[in-house]
């Protein structure tokens, strides 16, 4: 049983404060990778909750690898996102207050191979053509990136 499932067994659907990572993956053309989540149907960023003993960076790399099959090297800190606006109630009733460390990165190796238990679709979007149905707690992360993208270079591949 995973960590969150163990917590849910103890507290039910009541709100949990959960640390996690989201990764704004940007290709060489400046497009942003989004995934359509199977649990909500919304578009979102690759990422997820931390496992005990993991760093935020390790969480980001693991989640990108698990969700879409890509490896990433260099992560650039985008920001830390928390507060009441990051509350989310899942369709099945579980409630969370997300504490998200967000990074930008470029894919380094691998082919996109979505884990269809979590991800229904993967697409790169032009920054001016993002879908309207982005998961609410991730909209501010995308907006932060879009606000900064004209003021700094996009992340570079390491190597």
XYZ file of N, CA and C in Angstrom, residues 6 12 19 29 43 53 55 57 77 82 103 112 116-117 119 122 138-139 153-154:
60
model
N -2.249 4.732 2.662
C -2.198 4.468 4.103
C -2.815 5.622 4.889
N -9.656 8.969 6.023
C -10.745 9.052 5.049
C -10.478 10.147 4.026
N 2.813 17.453 0.009
C 3.875 18.043 -0.812
C 4.053 17.259 -2.106
N 10.869 23.978 -29.445
C 10.053 25.005 -30.098
C 9.349 25.912 -29.088
N -6.602 18.713 -18.125
C -5.203 18.777 -18.529
C -4.379 19.218 -17.331
N 10.997 10.178 2.076
C 12.431 10.110 1.852
C 12.897 10.672 0.527
N 13.422 13.640 -2.425
C 13.568 15.090 -2.583
C 12.530 15.565 -3.594
N 13.198 17.260 -6.244
C 13.774 16.991 -7.565
C 13.568 15.534 -7.963
N 14.174 25.711 -10.822
C 13.084 26.057 -9.921
C 12.235 27.175 -10.510
N 1.500 27.310 -2.654
C 0.718 26.770 -1.546
C -0.296 27.813 -1.106
N 9.017 23.121 -11.277
C 10.263 23.268 -12.020
C 9.961 23.406 -13.504
N 7.892 9.458 -25.646
C 6.666 9.612 -24.869
C 5.894 8.298 -24.902
N -1.182 4.750 -19.086
C -2.602 5.008 -19.314
C -3.469 4.830 -18.071
N -2.895 4.362 -16.957
C -3.674 4.351 -15.722
C -3.786 5.756 -15.141
N -2.601 8.742 -17.264
C -2.561 9.733 -18.336
C -3.327 9.214 -19.549
N -1.216 12.870 -24.108
C -0.056 13.749 -23.910
C 0.069 14.611 -25.153
N -3.030 23.835 -10.870
C -1.867 23.954 -11.748
C -1.922 25.178 -12.654
N -3.084 25.812 -12.750
C -3.185 27.020 -13.585
C -2.198 28.100 -13.147
N 15.634 32.934 -20.550
C 15.727 31.874 -21.552
C 15.046 30.600 -21.071
N 14.600 29.782 -22.007
C 14.019 28.496 -21.648
C 15.123 27.575 -21.144
